[in-house]
C-alpha cells in the first residue's frame, strides 16, 4: 500500500465504524460500554503531527489565518482538556473504559501538538500559556470538558464547513486540519454515550445528586462563556475569543446566523452518520440550536 493509500484508509476508518456485536444493545449495559469504548479505540487515526504538511499560503490567506482570534483559546482548551481527561482516566478502574479515556486524553494532547505546529508554521504569536490546574474533582473536570466539547464542536462543524466553502481556509489547509475536527465528533459521541451509560450505573439514590451536578456543570459553562465574551470587549481586541461566540463574524461568512445554525445541524448529522446507529448521538446542543432557530428568520 502506498503512503497515500494508507492515509486514505486511516481517514476512512476513523469516520466509519460498526460493531460486530449483533442485535439490540441496551443503553447502560456492559454491551453498551463495549460499544462506545470500542468505537473510540477502533476509529483512532494514527497520524503523526510532525509529518503533517502545512501548505504555503499566499499573503492574503496567511493574513486571514493569523488574524483569527481563536489560537490562544484553542491551544489552552486542548491543554486543559488533556489534563482533565487524563486526571479522570486515572480514577477509572474498568480496563476498557480506562483504555478509551487514555486514548481520548492522548488525542487532546495531540491536538495541542497539531496546533503548535500550525502556529509555528504560520508565525502566529500566542499569549503565554497559563498553568493548568489539576481538577480537585476529576469527574467534574471530565464532564466540564465533555459538555464544552459538545457546544464548541457543534459550532465548529458549521464554521469549518463554511470557511471551506467560502475559501477562507485554503483547501490544502482544510485537508490538513480536517482530522482534528472529526476527532472532536468522535469525542462528543463517546461522551454522550458515557453520560447515558454512567447515569444508569449509579445507584438510584445517587442519581438526583448527579442530576444536580450536571446542572452545575452547565451553569459553569454558561458563566465561563459570558466571561470570555466580556473579556473580549474589555480588551478591545479579538485575540482570545471563543470560536463558538465570535467565530462567525471572523470567518467572512455570507451566511446569516440562521443559515449558519442550519449548516451546523447538517454537518453535525453528516459527521455522526458513519458510526454504529446503536450509539446514542449527542442531542442536547442540536436540540437547543433547533429551538433557537425557530426564533430566527
Ligand atoms: Fe481536542
Ligand atoms: Fe476532544
Short mmCIF file of N, CA, C and O in Angstrom, two decimals, residues 18-91:
data_model
loop_
_atom_site.label_atom_id
_atom_site.label_comp_id
_atom_site.label_asym_id
_atom_site.label_seq_id
_atom_site.Cartn_x
_atom_site.Cartn_y
_atom_site.Cartn_z
N UNK A 18 -18.80 0.07 12.55
CA UNK A 18 -19.94 -0.71 13.02
C UNK A 18 -19.41 -1.78 13.95
O UNK A 18 -18.39 -2.40 13.67
N UNK A 19 -20.10 -2.00 15.05
CA UNK A 19 -19.69 -3.05 15.97
C UNK A 19 -20.08 -4.40 15.39
O UNK A 19 -21.10 -4.55 14.72
N UNK A 20 -19.23 -5.40 15.69
CA UNK A 20 -19.54 -6.76 15.24
C UNK A 20 -20.60 -7.42 16.13
O UNK A 20 -21.15 -8.46 15.79
N UNK A 21 -20.86 -6.80 17.29
CA UNK A 21 -21.86 -7.40 18.19
C UNK A 21 -23.25 -7.28 17.57
O UNK A 21 -23.65 -6.19 17.16
N UNK A 22 -23.98 -8.41 17.52
CA UNK A 22 -25.29 -8.37 16.85
C UNK A 22 -26.40 -7.87 17.79
O UNK A 22 -26.23 -7.83 19.01
N UNK A 23 -27.49 -7.50 17.17
CA UNK A 23 -28.74 -7.28 17.92
C UNK A 23 -28.86 -5.94 18.61
O UNK A 23 -28.05 -5.04 18.42
N UNK A 24 -29.92 -5.85 19.39
CA UNK A 24 -30.21 -4.62 20.14
C UNK A 24 -29.23 -4.47 21.28
O UNK A 24 -28.84 -5.47 21.88
N UNK A 25 -28.84 -3.26 21.58
CA UNK A 25 -27.95 -3.05 22.72
C UNK A 25 -28.62 -2.12 23.70
O UNK A 25 -29.05 -1.01 23.34
N UNK A 26 -28.74 -2.61 24.94
CA UNK A 26 -29.44 -1.84 25.95
C UNK A 26 -28.53 -0.74 26.48
O UNK A 26 -27.40 -1.02 26.87
N UNK A 27 -29.04 0.49 26.47
CA UNK A 27 -28.26 1.61 26.98
C UNK A 27 -27.98 1.38 28.47
O UNK A 27 -28.88 1.04 29.23
N UNK A 28 -26.73 1.53 28.86
CA UNK A 28 -26.36 1.33 30.26
C UNK A 28 -25.82 -0.06 30.55
O UNK A 28 -25.33 -0.33 31.64
N UNK A 29 -25.89 -0.94 29.55
CA UNK A 29 -25.41 -2.32 29.75
C UNK A 29 -23.90 -2.40 29.50
O UNK A 29 -23.29 -1.45 29.01
N UNK A 30 -23.35 -3.56 29.82
CA UNK A 30 -21.94 -3.81 29.52
C UNK A 30 -21.70 -3.78 28.01
O UNK A 30 -20.66 -3.30 27.55
N UNK A 31 -22.66 -4.29 27.26
CA UNK A 31 -22.53 -4.27 25.80
C UNK A 31 -22.49 -2.83 25.29
O UNK A 31 -21.75 -2.51 24.35
N UNK A 32 -23.26 -1.97 25.93
CA UNK A 32 -23.25 -0.55 25.55
C UNK A 32 -21.87 0.06 25.82
O UNK A 32 -21.32 0.77 25.00
N UNK A 33 -21.32 -0.27 26.98
CA UNK A 33 -19.98 0.24 27.32
C UNK A 33 -18.96 -0.24 26.29
O UNK A 33 -18.13 0.55 25.81
N UNK A 34 -19.05 -1.52 25.91
CA UNK A 34 -18.11 -2.03 24.89
C UNK A 34 -18.31 -1.28 23.58
O UNK A 34 -17.34 -0.97 22.90
N UNK A 35 -19.56 -0.98 23.27
CA UNK A 35 -19.86 -0.31 22.00
C UNK A 35 -19.19 1.06 21.93
O UNK A 35 -18.47 1.36 20.97
N UNK A 36 -19.39 1.90 22.95
CA UNK A 36 -18.81 3.25 22.81
C UNK A 36 -17.31 3.29 23.04
O UNK A 36 -16.61 4.12 22.46
N UNK A 37 -16.80 2.36 23.87
CA UNK A 37 -15.34 2.32 24.06
C UNK A 37 -14.65 1.82 22.80
O UNK A 37 -13.66 2.39 22.34
N UNK A 38 -15.20 0.75 22.21
CA UNK A 38 -14.58 0.19 21.00
C UNK A 38 -14.66 1.19 19.85
O UNK A 38 -13.74 1.30 19.05
N UNK A 39 -15.77 1.92 19.78
CA UNK A 39 -15.89 2.94 18.72
C UNK A 39 -14.69 3.87 18.79
O UNK A 39 -14.00 4.10 17.80
N UNK A 40 -14.40 4.39 19.98
CA UNK A 40 -13.31 5.35 20.09
C UNK A 40 -11.96 4.71 19.78
O UNK A 40 -11.14 5.27 19.05
N UNK A 41 -11.76 3.50 20.33
CA UNK A 41 -10.46 2.85 20.16
C UNK A 41 -10.23 2.41 18.71
O UNK A 41 -9.15 2.61 18.16
N UNK A 42 -11.27 1.85 18.10
CA UNK A 42 -11.09 1.30 16.75
C UNK A 42 -11.00 2.38 15.68
O UNK A 42 -10.49 2.12 14.59
N UNK A 43 -11.54 3.56 15.95
CA UNK A 43 -11.53 4.59 14.91
C UNK A 43 -10.37 5.58 15.10
O UNK A 43 -10.33 6.62 14.45
N UNK A 44 -9.47 5.26 16.02
CA UNK A 44 -8.31 6.14 16.22
C UNK A 44 -7.49 6.24 14.92
O UNK A 44 -7.17 5.23 14.31
N UNK A 45 -7.18 7.45 14.55
CA UNK A 45 -6.36 7.67 13.36
C UNK A 45 -4.92 7.93 13.83
O UNK A 45 -4.67 8.89 14.56
N UNK A 46 -3.98 7.07 13.40
CA UNK A 46 -2.64 7.16 13.99
C UNK A 46 -1.73 8.23 13.37
O UNK A 46 -0.52 8.10 13.44
N UNK A 47 -2.30 9.28 12.79
CA UNK A 47 -1.43 10.28 12.13
C UNK A 47 -0.43 10.90 13.12
O UNK A 47 -0.68 10.99 14.31
N UNK A 48 0.68 11.32 12.58
CA UNK A 48 1.73 11.95 13.39
C UNK A 48 1.77 13.45 13.09
O UNK A 48 2.03 13.83 11.94
N UNK A 49 1.51 14.28 14.09
CA UNK A 49 1.52 15.73 13.83
C UNK A 49 2.82 16.21 13.18
O UNK A 49 2.81 17.14 12.38
N UNK A 50 3.93 15.55 13.51
CA UNK A 50 5.22 16.02 13.00
C UNK A 50 5.30 15.93 11.48
O UNK A 50 6.06 16.69 10.86
N UNK A 51 4.55 15.00 10.87
CA UNK A 51 4.67 14.85 9.42
C UNK A 51 3.56 15.57 8.66
O UNK A 51 3.53 15.54 7.43
N UNK A 52 2.65 16.24 9.37
CA UNK A 52 1.60 16.97 8.66
C UNK A 52 2.25 18.07 7.82
O UNK A 52 3.20 18.71 8.26
N UNK A 53 1.70 18.25 6.64
CA UNK A 53 2.26 19.27 5.76
C UNK A 53 1.44 20.54 5.92
O UNK A 53 0.22 20.54 5.69
N UNK A 54 2.08 21.62 6.32
CA UNK A 54 1.38 22.89 6.40
C UNK A 54 1.63 23.64 5.11
O UNK A 54 2.75 24.05 4.83
N UNK A 55 0.58 23.77 4.27
CA UNK A 55 0.79 24.34 2.94
C UNK A 55 1.27 25.80 3.03
O UNK A 55 0.92 26.50 3.97
N UNK A 56 2.08 26.17 2.05
CA UNK A 56 2.50 27.57 1.99
C UNK A 56 1.29 28.39 1.56
O UNK A 56 0.60 28.04 0.61
N UNK A 57 0.98 29.44 2.28
CA UNK A 57 -0.22 30.22 1.98
C UNK A 57 0.16 31.51 1.27
O UNK A 57 1.22 32.08 1.54
N UNK A 58 -0.74 31.94 0.38
CA UNK A 58 -0.48 33.24 -0.23
C UNK A 58 -0.71 34.32 0.84
O UNK A 58 -1.38 34.06 1.84
N UNK A 59 -0.14 35.53 0.65
CA UNK A 59 -0.18 36.54 1.71
C UNK A 59 -1.59 36.82 2.26
O UNK A 59 -1.77 36.97 3.47
N UNK A 60 -2.58 36.85 1.38
CA UNK A 60 -3.95 37.11 1.83
C UNK A 60 -4.46 36.03 2.78
O UNK A 60 -5.01 36.32 3.84
N UNK A 61 -4.27 34.79 2.35
CA UNK A 61 -4.74 33.66 3.16
C UNK A 61 -4.00 33.64 4.48
O UNK A 61 -4.60 33.42 5.54
N UNK A 62 -2.70 33.90 4.43
CA UNK A 62 -1.90 33.90 5.65
C UNK A 62 -2.41 34.95 6.63
O UNK A 62 -2.57 34.69 7.83
N UNK A 63 -2.71 36.12 6.09
CA UNK A 63 -3.21 37.21 6.93
C UNK A 63 -4.56 36.81 7.56
O UNK A 63 -4.79 37.03 8.74
N UNK A 64 -5.41 36.15 6.77
CA UNK A 64 -6.72 35.73 7.30
C UNK A 64 -6.56 34.71 8.42
O UNK A 64 -7.24 34.78 9.43
N UNK A 65 -5.65 33.78 8.23
CA UNK A 65 -5.47 32.72 9.22
C UNK A 65 -4.86 33.28 10.50
O UNK A 65 -5.35 33.01 11.61
N UNK A 66 -3.80 34.09 10.35
CA UNK A 66 -3.14 34.58 11.56
C UNK A 66 -4.03 35.56 12.33
O UNK A 66 -3.91 35.70 13.53
N UNK A 67 -4.94 36.23 11.61
CA UNK A 67 -5.80 37.21 12.27
C UNK A 67 -6.96 36.57 13.04
O UNK A 67 -7.64 37.23 13.81
N UNK A 68 -7.20 35.29 12.80
CA UNK A 68 -8.32 34.65 13.51
C UNK A 68 -8.10 34.69 15.02
O UNK A 68 -7.01 34.38 15.50
N UNK A 69 -9.13 35.07 15.76
CA UNK A 69 -8.94 35.27 17.20
C UNK A 69 -9.09 33.99 18.01
O UNK A 69 -9.56 34.00 19.13
N UNK A 70 -8.70 32.88 17.45
CA UNK A 70 -9.03 31.61 18.11
C UNK A 70 -7.83 30.84 18.64
O UNK A 70 -7.99 29.87 19.37
N UNK A 71 -6.62 31.25 18.28
CA UNK A 71 -5.49 30.35 18.51
C UNK A 71 -5.14 30.19 19.99
O UNK A 71 -4.84 29.09 20.44
N UNK A 72 -5.15 31.30 20.74
CA UNK A 72 -4.85 31.18 22.17
C UNK A 72 -5.83 30.25 22.85
O UNK A 72 -5.46 29.34 23.58
N UNK A 73 -7.10 30.52 22.60
CA UNK A 73 -8.10 29.74 23.32
C UNK A 73 -8.09 28.28 22.86
O UNK A 73 -8.30 27.37 23.65
N UNK A 74 -7.77 28.08 21.58
CA UNK A 74 -7.73 26.70 21.07
C UNK A 74 -6.61 25.92 21.76
O UNK A 74 -6.83 24.82 22.25
N UNK A 75 -5.43 26.53 21.82
CA UNK A 75 -4.29 25.85 22.45
C UNK A 75 -4.59 25.59 23.93
O UNK A 75 -4.38 24.49 24.44
N UNK A 76 -5.13 26.59 24.60
CA UNK A 76 -5.40 26.44 26.04
C UNK A 76 -6.51 25.43 26.30
O UNK A 76 -6.47 24.68 27.28
N UNK A 77 -7.52 25.42 25.42
CA UNK A 77 -8.60 24.45 25.58
C UNK A 77 -8.06 23.02 25.47
O UNK A 77 -8.43 22.15 26.25
N UNK A 78 -7.19 22.80 24.51
CA UNK A 78 -6.63 21.45 24.34
C UNK A 78 -5.75 21.09 25.54
O UNK A 78 -5.77 19.96 26.00
N UNK A 79 -4.99 22.06 26.05
CA UNK A 79 -4.13 21.80 27.20
C UNK A 79 -4.95 21.42 28.42
O UNK A 79 -4.66 20.44 29.12
N UNK A 80 -6.00 22.19 28.64
CA UNK A 80 -6.87 21.93 29.79
C UNK A 80 -7.60 20.59 29.61
O UNK A 80 -7.71 19.82 30.56
N UNK A 81 -8.09 20.35 28.40
CA UNK A 81 -8.82 19.09 28.14
C UNK A 81 -7.91 17.89 28.39
O UNK A 81 -8.33 16.91 29.01
N UNK A 82 -6.66 17.97 27.93
CA UNK A 82 -5.72 16.86 28.14
C UNK A 82 -5.62 16.55 29.63
O UNK A 82 -5.78 15.39 30.05
N UNK A 83 -5.38 17.58 30.43
CA UNK A 83 -5.19 17.37 31.86
C UNK A 83 -6.47 16.82 32.51
O UNK A 83 -6.42 15.89 33.33
N UNK A 84 -7.61 17.37 32.13
CA UNK A 84 -8.86 16.93 32.75
C UNK A 84 -9.19 15.49 32.40
O UNK A 84 -9.60 14.71 33.26
N UNK A 85 -9.02 15.14 31.12
CA UNK A 85 -9.35 13.77 30.72
C UNK A 85 -8.36 12.79 31.36
O UNK A 85 -8.76 11.75 31.89
N UNK A 86 -7.08 13.13 31.36
CA UNK A 86 -6.09 12.23 31.95
C UNK A 86 -6.31 12.06 33.45
O UNK A 86 -6.15 10.97 33.99
N UNK A 87 -6.69 13.15 34.11
CA UNK A 87 -6.94 13.07 35.56
C UNK A 87 -8.12 12.14 35.83
O UNK A 87 -8.08 11.31 36.74
N UNK A 88 -9.17 12.27 35.03
CA UNK A 88 -10.32 11.39 35.24
C UNK A 88 -9.96 9.94 34.92
O UNK A 88 -10.33 9.02 35.67
N UNK A 89 -9.21 9.74 33.84
CA UNK A 89 -8.84 8.37 33.44
C UNK A 89 -8.16 7.63 34.59
O UNK A 89 -8.39 6.44 34.80
N UNK A 90 -7.34 8.35 35.34
CA UNK A 90 -6.61 7.72 36.45
C UNK A 90 -7.54 7.17 37.53
O UNK A 90 -7.14 6.31 38.32
N UNK A 91 -8.76 7.67 37.60
CA UNK A 91 -9.68 7.22 38.64
C UNK A 91 -10.55 6.05 38.18
O UNK A 91 -11.33 5.51 38.96
#
